[in-house]
Amino acid sequence: MTASLKPANSISFAIVGTGGAGAITAGSMLIEAAGKAGYYGLLTRSVGPQIRGGEAAALVRLSTKPAACMSKEFDILVAIDWKNADRFIGAMPVAEGGLVICGPAAGDPPRAIRETDCTIIECPIGELAKSVPGGRENMISAGLVAELIRMPLEEIRNVVSGKLASKGEKAVEASHGCLEIGAQTAAGFDHTCRLAAPEEGSNKRWLITGNEAVGLGALRGGVRFAAAYPITPATEVLEYLSPALASVGGALVQAEDELASINMIIGASFGGRPSITATSGPGLSLMMESLGLAAASETPIVVVDVMRVGPSTGVATKSEQSDLNIAVYGFHGDAPHVVVAPLSVSDCLFTGQWAVHMAETLQTPVIVLSDQSIGQARVLIDRPADITFMTRRKPFDADGEAYQRYAITADGVSPMSTPGQAGGQYTADGLTHTERGSPSSARSDQKEQLDKRHDKIARFNFGNHWGITEGDSARATVILTWGSLTGAAREAIDALQDEDIPVRLVSLRQISPFPEEPLKAALAGAKRLLVVEQSYSAQFYRHVRSYIDLPFEVRQLNREGPYEIGPDEIVTKIREWNYR
Amino acid sequence: MNVPNLKASNFKSDITPIWCPGCGDFHVLMSITKALAKLRRPPEDIAVVSGIGCSSRIPAYTNCYGFHGVHGRSLAVAAGLKVARPDLTVMAMSGDGDGFSIGGNHFLHACRRNVDMTYIVMDNRVYGMTKGQPSPTTESDWDSALSPGGTGLRAFHPLVIALASGANFVAREFSGNIKACTQTIVEAVNHPGFSFVEILSPCVTFRPDEKEWKNQVHEASVAETDDPARAARRIMTDDGMNTGILYRGPRKPYSASVSDEVGDVSALEQFFEI
């Protein structure tokens, strides 16, 4: 048996069981307890195509520093059973020297496990659970893991007490009993996998998913209306917003389809309420025509696209960055609008709020390109800072003059009246229109209104929110990426730093309009550029190239889902280059 | 807020309609503005929402807040607006192609959802703006360039569908009967929930045969009912040309709405604190 003695700064474990066995509950409790103890971490779920009875796995990474993505390999794997495990075990390889715990009754471990140089300990998880009245295997598993990583049992006991309070004292006692037994059992394993102590003076943690964070950000931005049509992996944005909106005086309407949901938010926004919907690729495709209506009628709306593997139904539960093209270029006609992408789970909050700010200020549709990898990851983060934008629509004031809804102004933004305001009546129109809003087929109106809609976005001050750049400009090797892959790139750069390979990170939050000047400045001094994106056809690279030259030695790391590009892959790509 | 002494002209804009001379929609516009005057709400408190087609041009011809959206989605825009702004009087305008073909699904669900608004469909049994193609309400043997010899499809029955789907007020009128149209629109707006008024509105250009409608329509001989089954039986067995209020139901309107309260978003943060 192997025993790793040095405490690790990052430990990953998976708890696997049949859907309904409670693996995900166990993982959720462990990550919450870790957060209370001062750690960072990330939890993702791997759920099979069957809704119930299929496989379910909680994948958890705990760390002393913020964790942006899941580890490539797992240090501990607890299998409550191996049913259907062959189908998904490839997604959670066990590290060499790792530990696999499984019950003797659960059958043989899958071949992938048997062929790994790891320690397999047979542990009668089911029988241990039965020894406690009302005991469950998932709580035994949580106890095992807690002990192996040396997490104070008290923390997880407290979490269990809180979570199960509504189920009564007996349920809490049974779970506490299971935790104890699990911990005692693991203490006899002669194998530890200790997590280093958390950093001192750690801040208050939040435990939040990207889908929740984008919803909260939108609420902070002032959203009070949402329309919803369920779609994986965006549904949680809407399920979060439903009660949250109601609690602040807003409302969510479940629509009959995405055509309705986009038009409902357009209607609500016309009524003066900042409005949002969330969807994924198939839904975004259905919304395109009406997104154009929002652009032409200058109705502020925010659409969150939690991207998944496409095209068509693709792999609904896994991530890709392959909706860039439709989000930026999918409109018919010339329809300037804004496309932004959160850089992490935590950044979903900022980007959600920023999106509302821009939609309202510019009276335009804003598309937020989140994706499954951050949307559905539950992450321990420091409480995000409060951000204050001066968000408001340019108001209409009745001054006796005939109101011109689409008046040409210096900044391209026209005063927008709200129904109920006397003298502010107009008809919002998708037809080419005059400044007043009357339908027109005149060449001059088409040109003037296109100019104004272009100018209002081109002249907007996006501030320093266009993206991030990390590492000084002396670093001639640059990773250029966008959105959710920022975290993986950052971890890769940290790992390369340990090998004395200095790499700069540049990542875009602002996708359209393209942040040409800031990006050129950020790339100054670069010699080698690696463009990293989760897209088979390199949509991001082509988008960048259509705006700026990349006069460097350029390589690309671009591929399709469903497996996320991880830090290891990025490191390998840079290493190859460096050692050539 | 009630405003006294409003006239139909207070609800008309100065934009000249593009409709063909003789189009039934002129009369519908007249009935709508007369009805709005009778409702005694100022134009700024009224929103008129539409999709695409001849009838959907109406918003810009009124002096109300208007939204002229994409083809088939007026009901969704109107529902979002009404939930967001329950203080407004919201009306959606459509035609038989916009409302029953491309927008058919929204029609079903608008009836089910029962948001407090009024839906007026100007039914001329043809796509007029695209110059004469059969719509869902067109007779199956009506000849056209797109479907020579007719579509062979059974015509759609909007009133029965509305009843079956849960609309709370269902009526049919003829555009030429301005007085009856006006009164029915007033009743439709005043009735809580989703009110549906089909107005037979002839297309004299592509369906010259519809000029005869004025001689064919007749007031229903049976009084309105609150029993959807009776209403459905009646409307399925008559000649399709009777007019008047068919059904007025007791369903409670859709309840969710946005309020003016600012709301404390920071209170929501507790949910994520551990």
XYZ file of N, CA and C in Angstrom, chain A residues 35-36 205-208 212 219-220 224-225 240 247 249 253-254 256-257 259-260 263-264 266-268 270-271 273 289-290 380 383 417-422 424-431 436 438, chain B residues 14-15 43-45 57 59-60 63-71 73 76-77 79-81 83-85 88 105-106 109 113 254 256-265 268-269 271-274:
288
model
N -15.689 24.307 2.344
C -15.787 25.768 2.265
C -15.797 26.392 3.643
N -16.525 25.762 4.552
C -16.571 26.278 5.924
C -15.205 26.178 6.577
N -16.724 32.351 2.216
C -16.920 31.691 0.927
C -18.394 31.682 0.514
N -18.562 31.700 -0.790
C -19.868 31.396 -1.371
C -19.756 30.056 -2.084
N -20.856 29.321 -2.086
C -20.941 28.090 -2.867
C -22.021 28.331 -3.918
N -21.626 28.368 -5.162
C -22.547 28.859 -6.192
C -22.210 28.228 -7.542
N -26.412 29.971 -11.423
C -26.992 30.818 -10.378
C -26.347 32.205 -10.390
N -29.947 40.057 -11.692
C -30.817 40.722 -10.704
C -30.136 41.964 -10.145
N -28.842 41.849 -9.876
C -28.097 43.027 -9.422
C -28.151 44.133 -10.466
N -36.013 42.417 -13.815
C -37.207 42.103 -13.042
C -38.203 41.239 -13.801
N -37.822 40.833 -15.006
C -38.707 39.942 -15.756
C -37.862 38.909 -16.488
N -33.369 29.209 -10.920
C -32.884 30.127 -9.885
C -33.691 31.421 -9.914
N -39.141 37.248 -5.249
C -38.802 37.838 -3.951
C -38.430 39.319 -4.060
N -40.072 41.353 -6.307
C -41.172 42.024 -6.996
C -41.215 41.794 -8.487
N -42.137 34.021 -16.410
C -43.213 33.307 -17.095
C -42.612 32.126 -17.832
N -43.193 30.940 -17.633
C -42.756 29.796 -18.438
C -43.445 29.881 -19.791
N -44.113 28.762 -23.980
C -44.404 27.526 -24.702
C -43.235 27.086 -25.582
N -42.334 27.970 -25.888
C -41.149 27.630 -26.666
C -40.199 28.832 -26.624
N -39.330 30.695 -29.065
C -39.846 31.808 -29.871
C -40.685 32.705 -28.973
N -41.429 32.093 -28.090
C -42.259 32.862 -27.159
C -41.399 33.512 -26.088
N -39.693 36.624 -27.292
C -40.640 37.709 -27.566
C -41.301 38.231 -26.294
N -41.462 37.360 -25.309
C -41.996 37.832 -24.026
C -41.042 38.830 -23.373
N -38.925 40.675 -24.889
C -38.954 41.908 -25.691
C -40.170 42.749 -25.275
N -41.310 42.101 -25.097
C -42.521 42.816 -24.684
C -42.352 43.452 -23.313
N -41.800 42.678 -22.382
C -41.634 43.182 -21.016
C -40.645 44.340 -20.986
N -39.990 46.385 -23.494
C -40.703 47.515 -24.094
C -41.531 48.222 -23.015
N -42.026 47.432 -22.076
C -42.811 47.973 -20.969
C -41.960 48.639 -19.899
N -39.249 47.196 -18.192
C -38.618 46.321 -17.201
C -37.407 45.621 -17.817
N -34.269 35.244 -35.077
C -35.074 36.242 -35.784
C -35.486 37.371 -34.834
N -35.901 36.982 -33.639
C -36.389 37.991 -32.705
C -35.256 38.758 -32.040
N -16.663 26.847 -4.833
C -16.407 27.675 -3.658
C -15.601 28.889 -4.106
N -16.504 35.769 -1.725
C -17.687 36.573 -2.028
C -17.332 37.626 -3.079
N -39.024 56.253 -24.282
C -40.174 56.451 -23.398
C -40.689 55.099 -22.919
N -41.498 55.140 -21.902
C -42.072 53.929 -21.329
C -43.590 54.043 -21.407
N -44.264 52.982 -21.829
C -45.734 53.045 -21.877
C -46.300 53.606 -20.574
N -47.263 54.465 -20.705
C -47.808 55.168 -19.556
C -47.376 56.628 -19.556
N -46.235 56.919 -20.204
C -45.756 58.305 -20.274
C -46.507 59.042 -21.373
N -47.247 60.062 -20.990
C -48.010 60.829 -21.976
C -47.053 61.564 -22.896
N -45.184 60.244 -25.040
C -44.071 59.379 -25.444
C -44.487 58.246 -26.357
N -45.739 58.268 -26.799
C -46.219 57.137 -27.606
C -45.438 57.011 -28.910
N -45.126 55.780 -29.244
C -44.476 55.468 -30.523
C -44.762 54.009 -30.809
N -44.499 53.592 -32.025
C -44.587 52.176 -32.341
C -43.180 51.653 -32.583
N -42.761 50.739 -31.691
C -41.473 50.076 -31.876
C -41.609 49.182 -33.097
N -40.603 49.192 -33.952
C -40.809 48.506 -35.220
C -39.581 47.760 -35.700
N -39.829 46.586 -36.247
C -38.774 45.842 -36.920
C -38.636 46.266 -38.371
N -39.616 46.979 -38.867
C -39.506 47.552 -40.214
C -38.478 48.675 -40.170
N -38.843 58.969 -36.145
C -40.063 58.946 -35.345
C -40.556 57.512 -35.099
N -41.887 55.709 -37.817
C -42.818 55.352 -38.882
C -42.130 54.449 -39.898
N -51.309 60.061 -37.403
C -51.432 60.773 -38.677
C -50.830 59.970 -39.835
N -50.528 58.713 -39.580
C -49.948 57.898 -40.656
C -51.082 57.308 -41.506
N -54.549 57.363 -24.395
C -53.782 56.530 -25.340
C -52.458 56.033 -24.776
N -51.837 56.808 -23.877
C -50.539 56.368 -23.360
C -50.653 55.159 -22.422
N -51.873 54.856 -21.994
C -52.056 53.684 -21.127
C -52.468 52.438 -21.909
N -50.319 45.966 -39.386
C -49.895 47.356 -39.545
C -50.603 48.283 -38.561
N -50.819 48.945 -35.262
C -50.267 49.751 -34.163
C -49.846 51.160 -34.575
N -49.141 51.259 -35.704
C -48.636 52.579 -36.119
C -49.766 53.520 -36.531
N -52.617 56.045 -31.954
C -51.811 56.988 -31.188
C -51.443 56.403 -29.826
N -51.510 55.067 -29.741
C -51.173 54.385 -28.486
C -49.698 53.996 -28.545
N -49.184 53.396 -27.472
C -47.900 52.725 -27.563
C -48.096 51.496 -28.441
N -47.189 51.287 -29.374
C -47.351 50.166 -30.297
C -46.093 49.324 -30.393
N -46.280 48.075 -30.704
C -45.124 47.210 -30.972
C -45.424 46.360 -32.192
N -44.677 46.592 -33.254
C -44.846 45.855 -34.499
C -43.683 44.890 -34.620
N -43.915 43.654 -34.239
C -42.812 42.707 -34.097
C -42.608 41.817 -35.292
N -42.158 40.593 -35.050
C -41.922 39.643 -36.133
C -43.187 38.819 -36.379
N -43.139 38.032 -37.422
C -44.298 37.274 -37.884
C -44.712 36.214 -36.859
N -45.619 36.350 -33.598
C -45.264 36.342 -32.172
C -45.928 37.450 -31.369
N -46.893 36.618 -27.731
C -45.800 36.482 -26.763
C -45.326 37.857 -26.307
N -45.180 38.776 -27.248
C -44.782 40.145 -26.886
C -45.831 40.740 -25.943
N -48.018 39.212 -24.007
C -48.061 38.562 -22.687
C -46.932 39.079 -21.805
N -45.729 39.181 -22.380
C -44.598 39.699 -21.607
C -44.875 41.113 -21.134
N -45.442 41.912 -22.030
C -45.727 43.309 -21.686
C -46.772 43.404 -20.576
N -47.619 41.145 -18.292
C -47.111 40.653 -17.004
C -46.161 41.687 -16.399
N -45.367 42.321 -17.265
C -44.416 43.325 -16.793
C -45.120 44.604 -16.373
N -46.221 44.917 -17.034
C -46.922 46.178 -16.786
C -48.426 45.928 -16.661
N -51.268 48.496 -17.671
C -51.614 48.885 -19.043
C -52.783 48.063 -19.584
N -49.064 28.041 -32.331
C -48.743 27.506 -31.008
C -48.951 28.550 -29.913
N -48.594 29.784 -30.225
C -48.762 30.839 -29.216
C -50.240 31.079 -28.922
N -51.432 28.543 -26.393
C -50.904 28.755 -25.045
C -51.330 30.091 -24.457
N -52.935 30.292 -20.940
C -52.288 31.119 -19.921
C -53.260 32.142 -19.357
N -54.243 35.011 -15.429
C -52.866 34.711 -15.029
C -52.443 35.714 -13.955
N -49.230 36.110 -12.130
C -47.896 36.686 -11.892
C -47.778 38.044 -12.564
N -47.125 38.960 -11.884
C -46.868 40.259 -12.504
C -45.686 40.919 -11.816
N -45.119 41.892 -12.497
C -44.000 42.642 -11.951
C -44.550 43.861 -11.228
N -44.023 44.130 -10.055
C -44.480 45.306 -9.314
C -43.433 46.415 -9.411
N -43.793 47.576 -8.933
C -42.874 48.716 -8.990
C -41.880 48.728 -7.835
N -42.060 47.822 -6.880
C -41.137 47.825 -5.736
C -39.705 47.585 -6.222
N -38.760 48.176 -5.535
C -37.373 48.069 -5.990
C -36.795 46.700 -5.641
N -37.126 46.180 -4.479
C -36.669 44.844 -4.107
C -35.232 44.828 -3.630
N -34.973 44.035 -2.587
C -33.635 43.991 -2.007
C -32.881 42.777 -2.524
N -32.063 43.007 -3.550
C -31.332 41.900 -4.156
C -30.269 41.357 -3.196
N -30.715 38.207 -1.347
C -30.594 36.930 -2.055
C -29.216 36.297 -1.877
N -28.252 37.092 -1.432
C -26.895 36.565 -1.312
C -26.774 35.506 -0.219
N -28.364 33.020 0.342
C -28.561 31.693 -0.216
C -27.242 31.018 -0.573
N -26.237 31.830 -0.919
C -24.963 31.260 -1.371
C -23.891 31.271 -0.293
N -24.162 31.966 0.798
C -23.156 32.017 1.857
C -23.129 30.690 2.575
N -21.924 30.236 2.944
C -21.880 28.967 3.671
C -21.321 29.201 5.067
